[in-house]
Amino acid sequence: MRRFDYARAEDVADAVRYGTRRDALYLGGGTNLVDLMRETVAQPAALVDVTRLASTIEGTETGGLRIGAAARNSLVAEHPAVRQRYPALARAILAGASAQIRNMATVGGNLLQRTRCAYFYDVEGSRCNRRSPGQGCDAIEGLNRGHAVLGTSSSCIATHPSDMCVALAALDAVVHLAHEDGERSLPLTALHRVPGDRPDIETVLRPGELVTGVELPRLPLAARSTYRKVRDRASYAFALVSVAAAVEVEAGIVQDVRLALGGVGTTPWRARHAEETLRGQAVGEPAFRRAAQAELAAAVPRAHNGFKVELAVRTVIGVLNELTREEA
Amino acid sequence: MVVNGRPVRLPEDPRVSLLDLLREHLGLTGTKKGCAQGACGACTVLVDGARILSCLALAVQYSGRSVLTIEGLAEDGQMGPVQRAFVDHDGFQCGYCTPGQICSAIGMATEIERGAPSHVTADLTGTVEASAAEIRERMSGNLCRCGAHNGIIAAIQAACGAGP
Ligand SMILES: Cc1cc2nc3c(=O)[nH]c(=O)nc-3n(C[C@H](O)[C@H](O)[C@H](O)COP(=O)(O)OP(=O)(O)OC[C@H]3O[C@@H](n4cnc5c(N)ncnc54)[C@H](O)[C@@H]3O)c2cc1C
Ligand code: SF4
Ligand code: FES
Ligand code: FES
């Protein structure tokens, strides 16, 4: 591991002052970054520890919930307001990693965790455009069973691995950011970039920009939301496909819906085509299937991940069936 | 930092992991290095009561915190109740994963006590109980290559009611 300077930020001003230094990176729980530094995928000259910044979870004036970026994943999933009002978020976090990792991982670090593409990690042996721009992508013709089918490009087909982000994408979450030049907020769905021809630029963040928190808006239908994750083993594995969903039904008709997919997209994938297809339709499998297929129509499967297309369609149907069971 | 009740100096080099601090600097080799990537749980320790992976933790981040390892669990030279239960229920074979399993189980017990839900909890707003299914899910971050899982689950179930 390359030598680095370590500094602990006591407040946001402190953090962004250090953070705008050349080759500095913010450090949350370290569960992703320490690993990447050992593999020399990341080689920061300085780490700015942001785990002592705001970690509070509190209601907003507009009836939403604001979560500090330093909040540990386990405490977010455990929070009564999250469990009652945004169960998809609690379920998504609990479906990810292990209890020990969730105790360490912060919300900010979870948002900005890097892909788990094995070629991205294999500095010595593999070509990867995301890690080393212009090198090529060994996944496209390689072992791509775990890779994305939506939002891909001829440069990169890596998935965004976060479960939490999929729920946040479905629930209209907003990300709060701070920089030496000031603060701004973005919808979570605008934070991550699809790879295009620059997979190395993963987010819209400017160098040194800090995530200070995530805000969930007031969203009554989210009280009936859930998250389902399909994986190779029942626990402690990344998603092959996952679905976060919330539905509001009246007299058997879908009034409103939120849907996002994990494991299939290069970013946490908000399924807007599916949502549009579903609004105003009678609940039931035919409408659910049409909606899911509308979203997956753009899928570009590779040699080993074609199964994800139908798996995603079926998982969407399964989750919507579960959420609308009493309405049918 | 305090380790098993004793004050400890942090390393000068920020690259030192909490695991290496324990094993290499302090000679506390009970905590094991399995994968050093967060995948096996062998390096699990308790920090202020919460279970974490010491292999992915930079020691400098834990200044001012209280770390408890397998070496700190005995009370008056006697094994703690979770340790005792692992012996009674054959909760290990080679023993390599055992310190991590035991620290993890103690952390898990406090999570259940304060009502934290898990992936297999059906009702997120209800109460949680230490059923075998709950324990299996909650302990999934601790692998055992010997396959002693049935004994591990039995030991934890037996010890959980009695608290750590
Ligand atoms: C074995 C294993 C299994 C896993 N399984 C899953 C899984 O099934 N599902 C899942 O979703 N995740 C999984 N994870 C990933 C885990 O969720 C992430 O590692 C974790 O969320 C990262 O959070 P952190 O605080 O440790 O981030 P760090 O490792 O500290 O940082 C990650 C990145 O975020 C940046 N960063 C951190 N905080 C901020 C901030 N406030 N502002 C700006 N940038 C910031 C860092 O610079 C770094 O680039 C797994 C990880 C491991 C090791
Ligand atoms: S899929 Fe993306 S991350 Fe994986 S090797 Fe190709 S360019 Fe790299
Ligand atoms: S050694 Fe830490 S998880 Fe394997
Ligand atoms: S007892 Fe041998 S690895 Fe678990």
XYZ file of C-alpha atoms and ligand atoms in Angstrom:
561
model
C 0.000 0.000 0.000
C 1.285 3.444 -0.883
C 2.095 5.711 2.095
C -0.512 8.370 2.782
C -1.208 11.181 5.226
C -4.130 10.733 7.546
C -6.278 13.560 8.854
C -9.495 13.447 10.815
C -12.050 16.081 9.903
C -13.935 17.614 12.827
C -16.491 19.446 10.686
C -17.545 19.922 7.067
C -15.357 22.999 6.539
C -12.383 21.055 7.829
C -13.180 18.105 5.586
C -13.535 20.026 2.329
C -10.412 22.039 3.062
C -8.370 18.832 3.341
C -10.434 17.082 0.695
C -9.584 19.497 -2.094
C -5.901 18.683 -1.685
C -4.398 16.833 -4.620
C -4.920 13.081 -4.489
C -6.861 13.215 -1.249
C -9.810 10.871 -0.709
C -12.474 10.826 1.964
C -12.483 7.826 4.258
C -15.694 6.380 5.680
C -15.664 2.946 7.261
C -12.884 1.920 4.902
C -14.595 -1.349 3.975
C -14.179 -0.626 0.275
C -11.364 1.916 0.166
C -8.869 0.030 2.353
C -9.357 -3.035 0.174
C -8.848 -0.982 -3.004
C -5.706 0.614 -1.581
C -4.231 -2.799 -0.754
C -4.893 -3.867 -4.341
C -3.377 -0.538 -5.507
C -6.553 0.255 -7.458
C -6.743 3.401 -5.321
C -3.522 5.178 -4.369
C -4.461 8.348 -2.507
C -1.741 10.571 -1.096
C -4.012 11.551 1.791
C -7.081 10.212 3.543
C -9.541 12.523 5.194
C -11.494 10.623 7.834
C -15.104 11.829 7.723
C -16.599 9.334 10.163
C -16.896 11.969 12.903
C -19.095 14.258 10.799
C -22.880 14.296 11.149
C -24.382 10.847 11.579
C -27.782 11.890 12.859
C -31.061 10.631 11.461
C -33.834 13.148 11.931
C -37.159 14.288 10.542
C -37.248 17.296 8.182
C -39.705 20.189 8.280
C -41.390 18.835 5.169
C -42.071 15.422 6.688
C -39.073 13.636 5.231
C -35.999 12.146 6.856
C -32.419 13.373 6.732
C -29.566 10.945 7.291
C -26.031 12.182 7.973
C -23.377 10.765 5.642
C -21.413 9.316 8.560
C -24.384 7.246 9.781
C -23.417 3.594 9.891
C -25.472 1.381 7.588
C -26.616 -0.797 10.499
C -28.007 2.170 12.426
C -29.924 3.415 9.377
C -31.557 -0.001 8.896
C -32.371 -0.123 12.597
C -33.894 3.332 12.887
C -37.631 3.191 13.733
C -38.605 5.845 11.161
C -36.758 3.975 8.408
C -38.371 0.670 9.372
C -41.858 2.158 9.498
C -41.865 4.731 6.715
C -39.217 3.477 4.285
C -39.040 -0.304 4.797
C -37.467 -0.839 1.349
C -34.419 1.071 2.591
C -34.113 -0.998 5.771
C -34.535 -4.210 3.778
C -32.003 -3.172 1.135
C -29.342 -2.390 3.723
C -30.017 -5.604 5.639
C -29.679 -7.593 2.409
C -26.173 -6.258 1.828
C -22.754 -7.409 3.060
C -22.534 -8.775 6.629
C -23.452 -7.434 10.054
C -19.817 -6.541 10.762
C -19.460 -4.631 7.490
C -22.787 -2.843 8.006
C -21.525 -1.741 11.441
C -18.509 -0.123 9.765
C -19.900 1.145 6.458
C -21.147 4.720 6.291
C -23.934 6.079 4.111
C -21.481 8.296 2.202
C -19.140 5.377 1.551
C -21.971 3.119 0.488
C -23.107 5.660 -2.139
C -19.586 5.956 -3.512
C -18.396 2.363 -3.269
C -16.709 1.176 -6.437
C -17.741 -1.714 -8.665
C -16.935 -5.319 -7.709
C -15.927 -6.257 -11.284
C -13.044 -8.710 -10.743
C -11.059 -7.263 -13.653
C -11.255 -3.821 -12.077
C -9.576 -5.264 -8.968
C -6.941 -7.238 -10.897
C -4.364 -4.507 -11.440
C -1.558 -6.816 -12.585
C -3.441 -9.164 -14.840
C -6.436 -7.485 -16.483
C -7.338 -4.617 -18.758
C -9.946 -2.247 -17.400
C -11.079 1.117 -18.757
C -12.611 2.150 -15.469
C -9.343 1.713 -13.575
C -6.916 2.595 -16.387
C -8.644 4.675 -19.084
C -8.046 3.478 -22.638
C -6.728 0.077 -21.619
C -9.725 -1.908 -22.875
C -12.280 -3.999 -21.015
C -11.624 -7.646 -20.291
C -15.168 -8.218 -19.062
C -16.950 -7.639 -22.358
C -15.561 -10.830 -23.885
C -14.724 -12.416 -20.523
C -16.478 -13.759 -17.454
C -19.395 -11.373 -17.371
C -22.073 -13.373 -15.569
C -22.305 -10.729 -12.855
C -22.183 -7.735 -15.150
C -24.777 -5.192 -16.214
C -27.269 -5.314 -19.095
C -28.627 -1.761 -18.797
C -26.670 1.471 -19.194
C -23.628 -0.329 -20.544
C -21.272 0.871 -23.266
C -18.570 -0.634 -25.426
C -16.112 0.677 -22.803
C -17.566 -0.814 -19.599
C -20.348 -3.122 -18.431
C -19.739 -3.093 -14.665
C -22.651 -2.948 -12.231
C -22.975 -0.510 -9.379
C -22.912 -2.944 -6.453
C -24.885 -1.108 -3.767
C -28.167 -2.454 -2.437
C -28.848 0.665 -0.386
C -28.617 2.904 -3.449
C -31.301 0.911 -5.262
C -33.785 1.624 -2.483
C -32.707 5.274 -2.346
C -33.191 5.550 -6.122
C -36.725 4.187 -5.833
C -37.628 6.430 -2.897
C -36.712 9.748 -4.606
C -33.760 10.362 -2.276
C -31.739 13.556 -2.549
C -27.994 13.714 -1.868
C -26.524 16.735 -0.072
C -23.040 17.788 -1.084
C -20.446 20.245 0.175
C -17.438 21.771 -1.567
C -15.079 24.650 -0.866
C -17.234 26.675 -3.301
C -20.475 25.930 -1.454
C -23.224 23.401 -1.042
C -25.633 21.784 -3.471
C -28.137 18.934 -3.638
C -28.863 16.367 -6.319
C -31.387 13.596 -6.806
C -29.625 10.313 -6.039
C -30.453 9.198 -9.566
C -28.301 12.052 -10.913
C -25.236 11.215 -8.791
C -23.844 8.229 -10.685
C -22.890 8.351 -14.371
C -23.438 5.628 -16.929
C -19.983 4.752 -18.278
C -20.265 5.928 -21.897
C -16.734 6.379 -23.182
C -15.451 7.576 -19.792
C -16.129 4.789 -17.262
C -13.383 6.230 -15.062
C -15.660 9.212 -14.304
C -18.125 7.430 -12.058
C -20.144 10.269 -10.567
C -20.927 13.915 -11.200
C -18.972 14.924 -8.088
C -16.225 17.492 -8.502
C -12.812 16.702 -7.035
C -13.000 17.226 -3.285
C -16.781 17.282 -3.167
C -18.102 15.716 0.023
C -21.363 13.877 0.606
C -22.833 15.342 3.793
C -26.144 13.516 3.885
C -29.059 11.865 2.171
C -32.619 13.081 2.411
C -35.752 11.038 1.902
C -38.795 13.101 0.986
C -42.184 12.578 2.609
C -43.530 9.666 0.580
C -46.605 7.986 2.056
C -46.572 5.122 -0.454
C -43.104 4.183 0.760
C -44.663 2.786 3.945
C -45.653 -0.061 1.640
C -42.340 -0.634 -0.023
C -39.966 -3.526 -0.075
C -36.683 -4.814 -1.479
C -36.007 -8.249 -2.900
C -32.532 -9.501 -3.733
C -31.701 -12.552 -5.836
C -28.183 -13.918 -5.354
C -26.077 -17.058 -5.619
C -26.338 -17.822 -1.907
C -28.953 -16.797 0.624
C -26.782 -14.319 2.491
C -23.534 -12.333 2.187
C -23.390 -12.125 -1.608
C -23.827 -9.316 -4.100
C -27.061 -9.134 -6.094
C -27.569 -10.859 -9.405
C -30.814 -8.954 -9.614
C -32.613 -6.868 -7.039
C -35.793 -4.812 -7.001
C -36.926 -1.959 -4.767
C -40.590 -1.085 -5.149
C -43.400 0.946 -3.646
C -46.961 0.913 -5.000
C -50.180 2.724 -4.276
C -53.333 1.000 -5.459
C -56.912 2.187 -5.402
C -59.835 0.064 -6.555
C -57.460 -2.334 -8.236
C -55.738 0.373 -10.269
C -52.099 1.405 -9.831
C -52.222 5.068 -8.801
C -48.543 5.554 -8.228
C -45.422 3.429 -8.235
C -41.682 3.630 -7.576
C -39.400 0.978 -9.004
C -35.635 0.583 -9.122
C -33.347 -2.285 -10.087
C -29.990 -3.497 -8.788
C -27.512 -5.944 -10.287
C -28.563 -5.166 -13.840
C -27.508 -1.550 -14.345
C -24.229 0.330 -14.439
C -25.853 2.735 -11.963
C -28.558 2.242 -9.300
C -31.301 1.863 -11.902
C -34.540 3.794 -11.510
C -37.035 2.001 -13.760
C -38.950 4.964 -15.136
C -40.183 3.175 -18.269
C -41.698 0.470 -16.106
C -43.288 3.058 -13.824
C -44.871 4.925 -16.747
C -46.188 1.700 -18.223
C -47.724 0.714 -14.907
C -49.495 3.899 -13.814
C -53.254 3.643 -14.392
C -53.152 -0.097 -15.118
C -55.152 -2.796 -13.358
C -52.957 -4.660 -10.881
C -52.028 -8.164 -11.942
C -49.367 -10.150 -13.620
C -50.048 -9.098 -17.223
C -49.532 -5.416 -16.401
C -46.541 -6.156 -14.178
C -44.890 -8.184 -16.933
C -45.496 -5.506 -19.571
C -43.987 -2.895 -17.274
C -40.899 -4.939 -16.480
C -40.411 -5.807 -20.137
C -40.678 -2.143 -21.080
C -37.732 -1.439 -18.812
C -35.647 -4.392 -19.943
C -36.309 -3.740 -23.647
C -33.079 -1.770 -23.799
C -31.010 -4.570 -22.251
C -27.776 -5.564 -23.985
C -26.940 -9.035 -22.702
C -23.456 -10.545 -23.073
C -22.301 -14.153 -23.297
C -22.929 -15.074 -19.649
C -25.432 -12.597 -18.230
C -28.414 -13.016 -20.552
C -30.312 -14.777 -17.765
C -30.522 -11.476 -15.907
C -33.101 -10.099 -18.335
C -35.824 -12.653 -17.596
C -34.724 -12.890 -13.946
C -35.240 -9.149 -13.586
C -38.674 -9.344 -15.235
C -39.742 -12.162 -12.916
C -38.371 -10.482 -9.823
C -40.278 -7.285 -10.633
C -43.461 -9.336 -11.069
C -42.813 -11.185 -7.805
C -42.268 -8.019 -5.804
C -45.300 -6.246 -7.274
C -47.431 -9.325 -6.590
C -46.247 -9.299 -2.997
C -46.993 -5.594 -2.523
C -50.456 -5.755 -4.108
C -51.588 -9.120 -2.778
C -54.538 -7.770 -0.776
C -55.632 -5.500 -3.623
C -56.012 -8.122 -6.333
C -7.098 3.278 22.229
C -7.887 0.717 24.869
C -7.509 -2.995 24.081
C -8.967 -5.507 26.525
C -8.945 -2.839 29.215
C -5.324 -1.744 28.671
C -4.299 1.560 27.088
C -2.417 1.079 23.837
C -0.368 3.463 21.661
C -1.536 3.915 18.103
C 0.950 3.067 15.336
C 2.827 5.914 13.642
C 2.090 4.528 10.202
C -1.577 5.022 9.248
C -1.413 1.997 6.944
C -1.451 -0.417 9.888
C -4.765 -2.211 10.160
C -6.393 -2.852 13.499
C -5.792 -6.558 12.844
C -2.050 -6.079 12.339
C -1.870 -3.802 15.362
C -3.402 -6.560 17.479
C -1.422 -9.454 16.042
C 1.935 -7.981 15.074
C 2.369 -5.062 17.472
C 0.536 -6.287 20.574
C 1.084 -10.013 20.179
C -2.641 -10.709 20.507
C -2.734 -13.511 17.946
C -6.130 -14.865 18.988
C -7.761 -12.666 16.346
C -7.155 -14.397 13.016
C -6.364 -13.238 9.501
C -8.333 -15.291 6.999
C -8.884 -13.364 3.786
C -7.855 -9.804 4.696
C -10.636 -8.676 2.328
C -13.720 -8.603 4.506
C -15.046 -11.906 3.229
C -14.572 -14.414 6.079
C -15.103 -12.812 9.497
C -12.083 -14.496 11.147
C -10.778 -11.066 12.208
C -13.989 -9.969 13.974
C -13.465 -7.937 17.157
C -15.753 -5.750 19.266
C -15.281 -1.971 19.267
C -17.332 -0.265 21.964
C -19.478 -3.394 21.866
C -20.094 -3.431 18.102
C -18.667 -6.224 15.984
C -16.421 -5.081 13.146
C -13.796 -6.555 10.825
C -10.338 -5.596 12.039
C -8.747 -6.452 8.664
C -10.545 -3.581 6.889
C -10.131 -1.154 9.784
C -7.210 1.276 9.809
C -6.038 1.396 13.421
C -5.669 5.211 13.406
C -9.403 5.554 12.835
C -10.090 3.926 16.188
C -8.247 6.297 18.491
C -10.115 6.762 21.743
C -12.154 3.601 21.220
C -12.341 0.467 23.316
C -11.474 -2.796 21.562
C -12.329 -6.225 22.920
C -10.729 -9.353 21.460
C -10.997 -13.046 22.251
C -8.174 -12.605 24.769
C -10.331 -10.197 26.749
C -13.369 -12.418 27.212
C -12.311 -14.585 30.121
C -13.614 -13.533 33.527
C -11.319 -14.326 36.480
C -9.446 -16.832 34.346
C -12.674 -18.632 33.453
C -14.094 -18.763 29.938
C -17.004 -16.430 29.247
C -20.457 -17.980 28.674
C -20.240 -17.871 24.868
C -16.799 -19.496 24.932
C -18.131 -22.168 27.316
C -21.106 -22.835 25.009
C -18.777 -23.335 22.000
C -16.916 -26.010 23.952
C -20.101 -27.657 25.201
C -21.732 -27.784 21.746
C -18.705 -28.668 19.610
C -18.832 -25.259 17.952
C -15.494 -25.768 16.186
C -13.118 -28.253 14.622
C -9.754 -26.682 13.699
C -10.600 -23.556 15.680
C -9.311 -21.016 13.184
C -12.618 -19.230 12.715
C -13.604 -19.579 16.383
C -12.333 -16.304 17.905
C -14.143 -14.400 15.160
C -17.275 -16.512 15.583
C -17.342 -15.887 19.325
C -16.757 -12.126 19.118
C -19.348 -11.945 16.357
C -21.877 -13.892 18.432
C -21.423 -11.522 21.369
C -21.983 -8.517 19.097
C -24.986 -10.235 17.569
C -26.545 -10.841 20.982
C -26.533 -7.122 21.775
C -28.026 -6.341 18.355
C -30.886 -8.762 19.026
C -31.316 -7.381 22.537
C -31.872 -3.878 21.236
C -34.347 -5.171 18.656
C -32.314 -4.713 15.478
C -34.019 -6.524 12.567
C -32.227 -8.763 10.069
C -32.744 -9.797 6.464
C -34.939 -12.724 7.585
C -37.066 -10.759 10.066
C -40.591 -10.942 8.639
C -42.024 -7.932 10.467
C -39.597 -5.020 10.519
C -41.573 -3.206 13.203
C -42.133 -6.213 15.459
C -39.862 -7.844 18.011
C -36.969 -10.115 17.085
C -36.076 -13.444 18.592
C -32.919 -15.524 18.519
C -34.297 -18.348 16.369
C -31.944 -20.633 14.460
C -32.933 -18.926 11.192
C -32.178 -15.493 12.664
C -28.828 -16.651 14.044
C -27.828 -18.233 10.727
C -28.539 -15.028 8.829
C -26.932 -12.780 11.419
C -23.807 -14.950 11.557
C -23.421 -15.222 7.774
C -20.406 -12.920 7.894
C -18.425 -15.624 9.686
C -17.412 -18.524 7.498
C -16.201 -21.856 8.820
C -14.172 -23.971 6.419
C -14.525 -27.010 8.645
C -18.297 -26.802 8.376
C -18.878 -26.698 12.123
C -21.895 -24.455 11.573
C -24.466 -26.673 13.247
C -22.445 -26.752 16.453
C -21.826 -23.012 16.168
C -25.534 -22.250 15.849
C -26.388 -24.579 18.734
C -23.746 -22.951 20.931
C -24.949 -19.461 20.155
C -28.574 -20.380 20.718
C -27.703 -21.887 24.070
C -25.626 -18.889 25.126
C -27.864 -16.146 23.751
C -30.650 -16.465 26.266
C -28.135 -16.111 29.078
C -26.589 -12.968 27.488
C -22.900 -12.596 26.674
C -17.035 -8.857 1.586
C -17.926 -7.692 1.239
C -19.234 -7.926 0.849
C -20.066 -6.865 0.528
N -21.350 -7.118 0.142
C -22.162 -6.084 -0.193
C -23.500 -6.302 -0.625
O -23.962 -7.445 -0.697
N -24.251 -5.224 -0.945
C -23.763 -3.956 -0.863
O -24.506 -3.029 -1.145
N -22.516 -3.711 -0.479
C -21.707 -4.754 -0.143
N -20.424 -4.490 0.239
C -19.896 -3.143 0.084
C -20.117 -2.260 1.280
O -21.482 -1.925 1.351
C -19.280 -1.012 1.065
O -17.927 -1.385 1.161
C -19.577 0.073 2.076
O -20.903 0.512 1.971
C -18.652 1.260 1.872
O -18.824 2.170 2.928
P -17.564 2.722 3.738
O -18.047 3.768 4.659
O -16.791 1.603 4.340
O -16.756 3.374 2.537
P -15.202 3.602 2.317
O -14.558 2.321 1.957
O -14.628 4.366 3.452
O -15.257 4.556 1.052
C -15.783 4.140 -0.208
C -15.631 5.293 -1.203
O -16.459 6.389 -0.847
C -15.708 7.573 -0.689
N -16.347 8.306 0.418
C -16.618 7.832 1.662
N -17.334 8.723 2.364
C -17.508 9.805 1.572
C -18.180 11.065 1.723
N -18.829 11.404 2.851
N -18.158 11.939 0.685
C -17.508 11.617 -0.468
N -16.859 10.449 -0.664
C -16.878 9.542 0.333
C -14.298 7.123 -0.411
O -13.346 8.086 -0.822
C -14.218 5.856 -1.248
O -13.922 6.154 -2.581
C -19.580 -5.543 0.593
C -18.266 -5.308 0.999
C -17.441 -6.360 1.331
C -16.040 -6.084 1.760
S -16.575 -3.941 -17.019
Fe -15.802 -1.904 -16.508
S -14.854 -2.246 -14.513
Fe -15.013 -4.277 -15.463
S -13.128 -4.594 -16.689
Fe -14.598 -3.645 -18.057
S -14.093 -1.461 -17.871
Fe -13.240 -2.430 -16.073
S -9.638 -11.594 7.638
Fe -11.056 -9.981 7.961
S -12.834 -10.767 7.011
Fe -11.368 -12.295 6.490
S -13.504 -24.610 12.979
Fe -12.110 -24.748 11.310
S -12.666 -22.994 10.156
Fe -14.244 -23.086 11.599
